[in-house]
XYZ file of C-alpha atoms in Angstrom:
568
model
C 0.000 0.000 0.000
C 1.333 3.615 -0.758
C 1.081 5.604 2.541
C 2.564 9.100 0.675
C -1.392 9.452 -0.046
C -2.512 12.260 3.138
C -5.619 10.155 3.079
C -4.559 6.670 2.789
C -2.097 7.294 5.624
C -4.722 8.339 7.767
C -7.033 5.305 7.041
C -4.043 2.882 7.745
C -4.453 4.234 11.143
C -8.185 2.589 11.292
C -7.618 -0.271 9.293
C -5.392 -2.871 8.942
C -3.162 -2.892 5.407
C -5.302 -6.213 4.199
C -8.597 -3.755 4.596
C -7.081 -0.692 2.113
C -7.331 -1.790 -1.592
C -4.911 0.680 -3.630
C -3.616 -1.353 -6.414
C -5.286 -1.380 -10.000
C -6.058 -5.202 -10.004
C -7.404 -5.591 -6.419
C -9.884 -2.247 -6.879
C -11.266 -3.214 -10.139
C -13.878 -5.338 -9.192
C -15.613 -2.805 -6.970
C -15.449 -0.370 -9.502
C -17.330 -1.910 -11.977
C -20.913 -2.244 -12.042
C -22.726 -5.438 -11.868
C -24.139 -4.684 -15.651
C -22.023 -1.883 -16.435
C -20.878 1.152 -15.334
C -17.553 2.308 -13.530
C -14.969 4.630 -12.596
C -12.420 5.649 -10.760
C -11.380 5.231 -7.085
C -8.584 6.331 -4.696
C -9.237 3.368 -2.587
C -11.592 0.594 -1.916
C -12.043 0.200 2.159
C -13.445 -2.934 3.623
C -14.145 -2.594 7.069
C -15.060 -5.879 9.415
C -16.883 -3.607 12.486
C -19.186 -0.744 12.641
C -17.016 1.141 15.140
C -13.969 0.776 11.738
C -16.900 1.808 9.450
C -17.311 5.357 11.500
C -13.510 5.763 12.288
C -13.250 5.406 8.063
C -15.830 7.862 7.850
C -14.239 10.609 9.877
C -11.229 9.760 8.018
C -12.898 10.214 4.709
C -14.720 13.725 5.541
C -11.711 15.271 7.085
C -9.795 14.959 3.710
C -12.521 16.263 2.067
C -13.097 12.489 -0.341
C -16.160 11.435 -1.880
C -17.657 8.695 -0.046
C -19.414 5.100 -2.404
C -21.097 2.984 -0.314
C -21.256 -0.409 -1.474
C -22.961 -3.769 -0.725
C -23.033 -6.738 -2.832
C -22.560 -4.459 -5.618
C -25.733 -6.025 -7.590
C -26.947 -3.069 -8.253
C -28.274 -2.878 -11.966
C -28.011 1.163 -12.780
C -24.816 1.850 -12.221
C -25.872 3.775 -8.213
C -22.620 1.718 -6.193
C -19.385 2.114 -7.831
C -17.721 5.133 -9.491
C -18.972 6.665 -12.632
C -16.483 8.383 -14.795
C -13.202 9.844 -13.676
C -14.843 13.344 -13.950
C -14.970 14.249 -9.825
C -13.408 17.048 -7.955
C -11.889 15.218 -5.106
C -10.414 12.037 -4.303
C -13.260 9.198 -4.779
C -13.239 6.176 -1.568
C -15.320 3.620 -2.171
C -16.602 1.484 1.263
C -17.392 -1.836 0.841
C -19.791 -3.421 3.800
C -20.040 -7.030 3.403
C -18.172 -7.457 6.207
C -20.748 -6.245 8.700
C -23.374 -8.916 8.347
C -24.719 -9.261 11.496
C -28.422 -9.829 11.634
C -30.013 -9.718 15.730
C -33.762 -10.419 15.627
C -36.055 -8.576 17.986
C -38.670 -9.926 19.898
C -39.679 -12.984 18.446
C -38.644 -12.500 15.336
C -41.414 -9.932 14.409
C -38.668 -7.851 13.401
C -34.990 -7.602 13.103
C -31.990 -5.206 13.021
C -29.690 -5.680 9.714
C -26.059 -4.138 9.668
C -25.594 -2.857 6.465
C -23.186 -6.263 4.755
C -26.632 -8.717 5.625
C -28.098 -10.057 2.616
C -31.430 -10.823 1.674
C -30.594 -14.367 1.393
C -28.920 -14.487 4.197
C -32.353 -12.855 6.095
C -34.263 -15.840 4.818
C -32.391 -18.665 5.831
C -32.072 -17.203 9.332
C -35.477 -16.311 9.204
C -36.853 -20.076 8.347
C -35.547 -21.144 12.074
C -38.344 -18.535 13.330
C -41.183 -19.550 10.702
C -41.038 -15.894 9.204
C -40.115 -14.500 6.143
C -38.564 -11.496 4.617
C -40.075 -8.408 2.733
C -38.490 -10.283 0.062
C -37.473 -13.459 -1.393
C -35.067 -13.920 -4.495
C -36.464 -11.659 -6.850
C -35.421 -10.115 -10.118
C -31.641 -9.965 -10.220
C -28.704 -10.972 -7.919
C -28.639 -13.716 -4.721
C -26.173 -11.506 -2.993
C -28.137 -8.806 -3.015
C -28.651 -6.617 0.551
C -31.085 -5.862 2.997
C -29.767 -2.378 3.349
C -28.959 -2.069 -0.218
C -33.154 -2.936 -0.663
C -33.787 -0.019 1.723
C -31.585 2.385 -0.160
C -33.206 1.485 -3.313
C -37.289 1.185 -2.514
C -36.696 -2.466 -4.225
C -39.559 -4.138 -4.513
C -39.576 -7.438 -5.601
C -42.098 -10.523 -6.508
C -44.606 -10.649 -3.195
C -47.107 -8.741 -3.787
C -48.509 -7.630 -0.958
C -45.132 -6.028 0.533
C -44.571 -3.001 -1.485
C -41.299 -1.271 -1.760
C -38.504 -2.094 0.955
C -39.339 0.727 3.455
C -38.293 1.708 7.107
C -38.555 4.750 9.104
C -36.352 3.242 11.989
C -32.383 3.384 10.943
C -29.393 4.817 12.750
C -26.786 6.335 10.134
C -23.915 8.926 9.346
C -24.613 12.188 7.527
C -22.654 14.903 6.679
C -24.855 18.558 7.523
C -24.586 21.464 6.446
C -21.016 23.009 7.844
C -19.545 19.710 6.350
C -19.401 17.682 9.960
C -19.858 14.301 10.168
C -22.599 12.970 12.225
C -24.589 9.779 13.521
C -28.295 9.538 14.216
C -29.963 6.569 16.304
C -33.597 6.919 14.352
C -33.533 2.990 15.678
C -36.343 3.433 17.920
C -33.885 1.751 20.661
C -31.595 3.385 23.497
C -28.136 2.744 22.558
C -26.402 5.513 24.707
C -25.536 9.076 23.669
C -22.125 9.253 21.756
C -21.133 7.413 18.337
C -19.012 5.622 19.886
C -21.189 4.195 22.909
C -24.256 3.733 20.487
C -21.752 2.013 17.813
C -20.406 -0.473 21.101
C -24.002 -1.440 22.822
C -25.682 -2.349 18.942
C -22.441 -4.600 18.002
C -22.471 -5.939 21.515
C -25.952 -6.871 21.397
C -26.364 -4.494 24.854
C -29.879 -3.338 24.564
C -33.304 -3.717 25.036
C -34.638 -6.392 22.393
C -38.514 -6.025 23.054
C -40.417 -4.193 20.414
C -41.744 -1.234 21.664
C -44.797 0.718 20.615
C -43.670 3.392 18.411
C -45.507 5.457 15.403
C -42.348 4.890 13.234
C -43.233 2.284 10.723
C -40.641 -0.400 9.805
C -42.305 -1.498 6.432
C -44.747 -0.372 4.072
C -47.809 -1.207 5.824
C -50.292 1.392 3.341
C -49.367 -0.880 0.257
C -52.388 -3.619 0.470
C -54.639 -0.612 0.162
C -52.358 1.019 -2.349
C -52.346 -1.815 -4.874
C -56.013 -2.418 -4.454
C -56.787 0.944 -5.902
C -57.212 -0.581 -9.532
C -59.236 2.856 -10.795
C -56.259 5.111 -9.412
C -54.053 6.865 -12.142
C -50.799 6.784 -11.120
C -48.272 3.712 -10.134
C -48.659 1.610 -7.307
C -44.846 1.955 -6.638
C -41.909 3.591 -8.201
C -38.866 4.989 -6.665
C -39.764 8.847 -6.931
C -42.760 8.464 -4.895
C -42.021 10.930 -1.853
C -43.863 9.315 0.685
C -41.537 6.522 0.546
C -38.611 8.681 0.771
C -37.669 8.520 4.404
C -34.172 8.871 5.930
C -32.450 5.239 4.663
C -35.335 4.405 2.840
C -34.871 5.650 -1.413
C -31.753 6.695 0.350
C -29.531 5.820 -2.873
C -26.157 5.904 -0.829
C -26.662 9.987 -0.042
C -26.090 8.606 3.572
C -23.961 6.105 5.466
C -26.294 3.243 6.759
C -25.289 1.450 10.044
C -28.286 -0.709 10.340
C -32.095 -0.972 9.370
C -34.684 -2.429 11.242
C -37.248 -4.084 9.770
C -41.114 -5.997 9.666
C -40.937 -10.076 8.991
C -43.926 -11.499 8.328
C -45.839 -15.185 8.881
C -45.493 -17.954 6.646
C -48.164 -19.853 4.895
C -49.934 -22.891 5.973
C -50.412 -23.845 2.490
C -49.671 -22.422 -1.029
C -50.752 -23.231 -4.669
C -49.349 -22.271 -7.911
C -51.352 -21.284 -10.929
C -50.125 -21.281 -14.467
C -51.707 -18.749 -16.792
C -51.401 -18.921 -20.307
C -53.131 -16.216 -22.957
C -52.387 -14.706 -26.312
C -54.553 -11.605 -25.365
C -53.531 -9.153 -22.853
C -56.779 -8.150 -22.199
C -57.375 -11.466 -20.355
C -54.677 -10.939 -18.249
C -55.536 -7.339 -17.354
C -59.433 -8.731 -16.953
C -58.074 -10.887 -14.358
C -55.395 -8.479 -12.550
C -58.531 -5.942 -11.495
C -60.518 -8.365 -10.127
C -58.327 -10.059 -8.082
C -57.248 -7.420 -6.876
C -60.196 -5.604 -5.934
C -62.903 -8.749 -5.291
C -60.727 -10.648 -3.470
C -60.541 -11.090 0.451
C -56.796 -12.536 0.205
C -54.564 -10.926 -2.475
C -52.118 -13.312 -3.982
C -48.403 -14.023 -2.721
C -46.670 -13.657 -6.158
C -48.062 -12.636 -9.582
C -45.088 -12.813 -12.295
C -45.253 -12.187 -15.726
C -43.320 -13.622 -18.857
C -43.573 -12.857 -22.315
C -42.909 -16.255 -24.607
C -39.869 -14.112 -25.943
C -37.623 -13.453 -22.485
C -39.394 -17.047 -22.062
C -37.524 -18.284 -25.344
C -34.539 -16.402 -24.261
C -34.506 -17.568 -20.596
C -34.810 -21.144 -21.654
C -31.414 -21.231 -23.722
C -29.249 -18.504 -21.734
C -30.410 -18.793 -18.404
C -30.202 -22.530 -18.221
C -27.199 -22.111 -16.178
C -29.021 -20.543 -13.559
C -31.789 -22.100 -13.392
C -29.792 -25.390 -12.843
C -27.443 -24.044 -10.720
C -30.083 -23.034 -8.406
C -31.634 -26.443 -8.763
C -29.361 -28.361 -8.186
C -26.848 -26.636 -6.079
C -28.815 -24.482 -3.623
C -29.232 -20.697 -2.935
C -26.832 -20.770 -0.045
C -23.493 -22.124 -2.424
C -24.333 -19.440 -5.210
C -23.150 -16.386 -3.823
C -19.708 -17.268 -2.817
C -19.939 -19.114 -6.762
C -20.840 -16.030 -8.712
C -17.761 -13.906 -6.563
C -15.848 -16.781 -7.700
C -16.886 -15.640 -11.392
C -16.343 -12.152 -10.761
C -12.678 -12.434 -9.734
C -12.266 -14.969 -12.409
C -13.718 -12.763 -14.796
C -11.187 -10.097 -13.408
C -8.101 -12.126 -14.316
C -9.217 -13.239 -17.755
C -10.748 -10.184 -18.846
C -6.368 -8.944 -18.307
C -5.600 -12.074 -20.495
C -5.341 -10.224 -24.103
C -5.374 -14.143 -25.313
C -8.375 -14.876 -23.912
C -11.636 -14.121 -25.517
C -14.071 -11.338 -23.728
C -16.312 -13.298 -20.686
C -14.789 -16.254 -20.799
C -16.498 -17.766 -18.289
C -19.613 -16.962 -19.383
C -19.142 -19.040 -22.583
C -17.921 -21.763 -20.266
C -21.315 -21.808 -18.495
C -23.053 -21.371 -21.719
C -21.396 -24.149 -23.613
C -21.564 -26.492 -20.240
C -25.657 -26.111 -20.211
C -26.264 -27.413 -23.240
C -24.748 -30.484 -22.242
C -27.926 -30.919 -20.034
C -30.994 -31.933 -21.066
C -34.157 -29.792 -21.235
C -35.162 -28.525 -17.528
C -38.547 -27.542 -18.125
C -41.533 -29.473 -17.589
C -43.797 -30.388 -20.291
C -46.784 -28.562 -19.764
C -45.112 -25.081 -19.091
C -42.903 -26.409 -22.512
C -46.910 -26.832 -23.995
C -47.817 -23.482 -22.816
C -45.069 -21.877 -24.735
C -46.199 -23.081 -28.073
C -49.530 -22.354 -27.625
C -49.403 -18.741 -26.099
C -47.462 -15.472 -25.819
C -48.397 -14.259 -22.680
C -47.755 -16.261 -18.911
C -48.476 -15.475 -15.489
C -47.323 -17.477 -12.684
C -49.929 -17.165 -9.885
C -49.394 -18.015 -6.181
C -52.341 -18.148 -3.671
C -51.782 -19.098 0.495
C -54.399 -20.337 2.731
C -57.757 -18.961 2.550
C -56.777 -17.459 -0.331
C -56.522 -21.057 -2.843
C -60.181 -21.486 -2.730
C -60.963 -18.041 -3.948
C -58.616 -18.644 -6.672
C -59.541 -22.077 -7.322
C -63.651 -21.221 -7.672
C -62.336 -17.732 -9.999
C -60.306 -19.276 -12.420
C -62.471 -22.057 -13.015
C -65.260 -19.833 -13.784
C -63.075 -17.509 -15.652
C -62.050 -19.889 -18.207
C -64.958 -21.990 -17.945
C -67.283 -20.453 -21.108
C -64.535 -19.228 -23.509
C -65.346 -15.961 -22.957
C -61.531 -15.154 -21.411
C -59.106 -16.685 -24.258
C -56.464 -18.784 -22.872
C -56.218 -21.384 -19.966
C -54.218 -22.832 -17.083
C -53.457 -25.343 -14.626
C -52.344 -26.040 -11.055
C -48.535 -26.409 -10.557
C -46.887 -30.078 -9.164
C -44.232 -28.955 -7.166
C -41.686 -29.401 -9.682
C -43.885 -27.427 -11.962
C -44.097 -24.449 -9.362
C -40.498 -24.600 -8.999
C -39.361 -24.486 -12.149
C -41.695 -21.438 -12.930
C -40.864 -19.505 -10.283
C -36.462 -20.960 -11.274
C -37.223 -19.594 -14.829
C -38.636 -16.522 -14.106
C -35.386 -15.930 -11.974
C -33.366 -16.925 -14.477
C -34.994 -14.442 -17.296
C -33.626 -11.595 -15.583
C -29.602 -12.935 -16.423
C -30.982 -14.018 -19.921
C -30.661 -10.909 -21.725
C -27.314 -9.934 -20.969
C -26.285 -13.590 -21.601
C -27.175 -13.574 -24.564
C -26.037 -10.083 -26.187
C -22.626 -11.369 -24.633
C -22.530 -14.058 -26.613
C -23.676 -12.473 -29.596
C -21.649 -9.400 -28.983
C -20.160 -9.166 -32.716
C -23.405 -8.989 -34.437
C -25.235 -7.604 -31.676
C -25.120 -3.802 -30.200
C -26.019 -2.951 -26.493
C -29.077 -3.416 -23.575
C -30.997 -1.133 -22.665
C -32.452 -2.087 -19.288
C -35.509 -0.641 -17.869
C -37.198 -0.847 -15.078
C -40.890 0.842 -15.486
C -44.488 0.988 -13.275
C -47.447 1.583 -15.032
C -50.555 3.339 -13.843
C -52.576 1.136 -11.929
C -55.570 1.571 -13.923
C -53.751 1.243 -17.748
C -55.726 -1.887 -19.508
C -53.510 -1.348 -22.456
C -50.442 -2.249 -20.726
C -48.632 -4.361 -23.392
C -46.256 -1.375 -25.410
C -46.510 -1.330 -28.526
C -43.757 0.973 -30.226
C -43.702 2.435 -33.635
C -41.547 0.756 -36.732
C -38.883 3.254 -36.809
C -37.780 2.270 -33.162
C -38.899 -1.362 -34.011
C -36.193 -1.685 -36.492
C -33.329 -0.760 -34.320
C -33.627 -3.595 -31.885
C -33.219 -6.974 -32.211
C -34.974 -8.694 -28.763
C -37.628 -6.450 -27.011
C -37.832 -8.686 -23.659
C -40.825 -8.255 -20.901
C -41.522 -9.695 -17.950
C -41.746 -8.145 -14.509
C -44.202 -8.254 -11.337
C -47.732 -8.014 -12.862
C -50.231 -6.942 -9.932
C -47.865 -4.203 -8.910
C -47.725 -3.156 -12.483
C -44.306 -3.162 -13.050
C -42.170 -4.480 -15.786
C -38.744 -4.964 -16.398
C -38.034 -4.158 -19.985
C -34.802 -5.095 -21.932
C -34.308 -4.198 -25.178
C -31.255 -5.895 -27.271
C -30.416 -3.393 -30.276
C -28.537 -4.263 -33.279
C -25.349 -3.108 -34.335
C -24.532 0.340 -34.560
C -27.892 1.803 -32.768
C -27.028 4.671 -30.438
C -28.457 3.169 -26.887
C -28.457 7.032 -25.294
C -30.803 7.693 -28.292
C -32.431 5.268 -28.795
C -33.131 5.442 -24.567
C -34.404 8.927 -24.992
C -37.085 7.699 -27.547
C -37.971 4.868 -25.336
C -38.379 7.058 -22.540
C -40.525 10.108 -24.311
C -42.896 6.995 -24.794
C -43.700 6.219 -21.705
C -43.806 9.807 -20.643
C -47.098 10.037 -22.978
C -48.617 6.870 -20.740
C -47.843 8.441 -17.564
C -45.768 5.626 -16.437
C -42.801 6.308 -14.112
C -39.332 5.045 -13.952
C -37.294 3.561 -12.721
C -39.344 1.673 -10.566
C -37.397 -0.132 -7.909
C -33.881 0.027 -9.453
C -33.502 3.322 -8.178
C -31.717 6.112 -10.625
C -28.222 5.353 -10.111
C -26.247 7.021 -13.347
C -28.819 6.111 -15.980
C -31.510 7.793 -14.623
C -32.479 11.656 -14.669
C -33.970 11.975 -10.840
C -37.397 13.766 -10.981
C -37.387 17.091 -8.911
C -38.482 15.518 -5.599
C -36.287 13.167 -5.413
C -33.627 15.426 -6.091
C -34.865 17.461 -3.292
C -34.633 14.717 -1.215
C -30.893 13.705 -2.011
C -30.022 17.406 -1.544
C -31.423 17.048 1.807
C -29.525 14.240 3.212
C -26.561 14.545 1.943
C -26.393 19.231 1.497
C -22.490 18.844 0.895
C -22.470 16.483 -1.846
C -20.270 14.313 -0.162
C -22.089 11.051 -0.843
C -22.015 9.364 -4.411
C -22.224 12.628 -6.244
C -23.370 12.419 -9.626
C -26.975 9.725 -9.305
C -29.873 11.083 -10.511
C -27.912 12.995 -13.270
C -26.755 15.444 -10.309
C -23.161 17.684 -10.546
C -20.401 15.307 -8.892
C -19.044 18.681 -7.458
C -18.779 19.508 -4.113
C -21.629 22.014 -2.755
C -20.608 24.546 -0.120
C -23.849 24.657 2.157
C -22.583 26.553 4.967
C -22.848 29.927 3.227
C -26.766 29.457 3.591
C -26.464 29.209 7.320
């Protein structure tokens, strides 16, 4: 490590030499984005405590750096590394996988999560309790965090939770006059001073007994929210200001130390449905009324076209049997393993670009077909799926409705009640579609030009939610790719072009589109660097984080320091 640095001397007094990353090779992973995206970085910290984590902090704000905190690094628009190597001052980029400590409270009705816990993590600890998550393994990554959720309003495939949301969080700011401070907005008496409230959380010294408090810790208005079939605007998206809370749509404006959160019962019993239509109307028909005649709304509603379907089935095989066969718990640590492989090859000029990629790629179609038959039968016969789960009281409802539905002909299309290798694989290759599209413009890189990746919600009242986009834009791409989380109304959109389209363009076009049908975006991806924030939110960056000291630049903001303290 080169101490000469002011700043990197100072931080070797915090941290130990293994815990400062300074060299080209051993940084470039963290500054690259998960899809793409990335930039420079003086440093890349990893701190193993949350007392390290604030002594790195002080260190960081009294040399004046730019602070990137930084998770699992999952993130899919571009919001937790670098961007660029445009900044004004030295750019320190904190990793916190490290701190992973989850401590439930009371019985398990809700728990505390440090900010290096991940989701998965939450719901294997969680099964030991019989409660779940906000969230189960949703559109993206399996390393993805619990804090990293909060930051970003992520949603996800349950349908009744809403957007990751907590008003109870302690974390570092920077105000005003450019001082570094923490706030205990916990809802728990840890002591007085940073370093005493720091000491009694890691130490488990506190009070574990939920207390009444009018802070929420999830987003208990969303039942009624997504209900509200005749209302005009989203049922979600990650401008909406009154989910904008402190750590919650935070976007890494603040330092989180720890979130606490709502878990939530388990079912007695679940069924999955398997939907099949080739008009969209039936599928919107259906949406309304289940969600507004209904007594139990359903536990997951996801939706496939039969193209990301077509897709998914060649070039996320790897996934989906990986998964299978080798568990959520080994994958994590596996796709790290890729990611540092990646790092070496990708040095290699010998070496073709994502090598191991086209290793996994090649090795699937060694296996033989994963899907079952009658989901392989439902692809020939129709365009449109929706994978339908129902719990308890809430099968019979379903059970009575869809047979009626169907029953006369007078809704085109059909379905049929999942085995549980049925349900599984559904649910397997709807995880897997989100992986396809990149997967596949990778290994058609030569002919093929880039992804654009969106993340959209529609109103909640738009019937005519299937876009339909005019031939001059229809002739620059080559996939158009839809699936997404179909009661909430929102869709994840990924559009392969051919070669030689401009994406920033072509983006722009895409974008003025759904402008005209009032949708909003992103949607639970948050804005990162692709994303132009919408006024509010903007506001609310500016708010938590006055100085600009915390990943300058998201939201299409200046990456240049503000001096606040002229206003006081």
């Amino acid at each position: 490590m080169n101490n000469n640095h002011p700043v990197l001397a100072s931080l070797g007094n915090v941290l130990q030499a293994d815990q400062i990353a300074v060299s080209a090779k051993s940084k470039a992973h963290y500054r690259k984005g998960w899809r793409s995206g990335e930039g420079d970085a003086l440093a890349v910290l990893f701190p193993n405590t949350l007392r390290e984590l604030w002594e790195a902090l002080k260190v960081c704000v009294s040399h004046n750096c730019i602070i990137i905190m930084q998770a699992a690094n999952t993130g899919l628009t571009e919001g937790s590394t670098p961007s660029g190597s445009d900044y004004d001052r030295d750019v320190v980029v904190i990793n916190t996988l490290a701190m992973d400590t989850i401590i439930p409270m009371g019985d398990a009705e809700q728990i505390i999560s440090f900010p290096g816990a991940t989701l998965h993590q939450l719901e294997s600890q969680l099964k030991l309790a019989s409660r779940a998550p906000h969230s189960v393994i949703g559109s993206s990554c399996l390393g993805a965090s619990i804090v990293g959720g909060v930051a970003n309003n992520s949603g996800g495939a349950l349908v009744k939770r809403g957007p990751a949301y907590t008003e109870l969080s302690l974390f570092a700011w920077v105000n005003e006059k450019g001082e570094l401070e923490l706030v205990n907005h916990l809802g728990i008496d840890l002591g007085e001073s940073p370093e005493e409230i720091i000491s009694n959380l890691e130490s488990g010294n506190f009070n574990r007994t939920i207390e009444p408090t009018d802070k929420v810790a999830s987003a208990k208005d969303y039942v009624e929210k997504i209900r509200d079939v005749d209302a005009d605007t989203p049922s979600r998206y990650n401008a909406d200001e009154s989910k904008l809370y402190e750590a919650s749509g935070c976007a890494g404006k603040i330092a989180v130390f720890a979130v606490r959160l709502d878990t939530f019962n388990v079912p007695k019993r679940e069924r999955t449905y398997y939907v099949g239509t080739n008009d969209p109307n039936t599928l919107a028909q259906l949406r309304r009324h289940i969600l507004s005649q209904f007594d139990n709304l359903p536990e997951v509603g996801e939706y496939l076209h039969r193209d990301i379907f077509d897709i998914a089935q060649i070039y996320g095989k790897d996934t989906f049997l990986s998964v299978k066969h080798l568990g959520t718990q080994r994958l994590p640590k596996l796709f790290a393993l890729k990611g540092k492989l990646d790092q070496v090859f990708n040095n290699w000029k010998f070496v073709p670009n994502s090598l191991t990629d086209r290793a996994m790629q090649f090795a699937s179609r060694l296996f033989p077909g994963h899907l079952p038959d009658r989901i392989i039968q439902y692809r020939q016969k129709y365009e449109h799926h929706l994978i339908l789960k129902m719990s308890d009281d809430g099968i019979g409802e379903a059970d009575k409705y869809l047979a009626e539905f169907f029953k006369d002909g007078s809704a085109e299309g059909d379905y049929f009640v999942c085995n549980a290798d049925e349900a599984s694989s559904a649910y397997l290759h709807r995880f897997a579609a989100a992986g396809a599209a990149v997967r596949y413009q990778t290994m058609h890189e030569k002919e093929l030009g880039e992804i654009i990746a969106l993340d959209i919600a529609l109103r909640r009242n738009d019937l005519d939610w299937v876009e339909k986009l005019p031939p001059e834009i229809m002739d620059k791409i080559d996939k158009q790719l839809y699936y997404g989380h179909f009661f909430c109304h929102v869709f994840h959109q990924d559009y392969v072009l051919k070669k030689g389209v401009d994406p920033k363009q072509l983006k722009k076009e895409l974008l003025s589109i759904l402008d005209a049908r009032g949708a909003k975006y992103p949607a639970e991806h948050n804005v990162g660097h692709l994303y132009k924030a919408e006024s509010q939110l903007q506001k609310f960056y500016q708010k938590l984080d006055p100085t600009n000291t915390f990943n300058p630049g998201i939201g299409g903001d200046s990456k240049h320091k503000r001096n606040c303290s002229c206003c006081l």
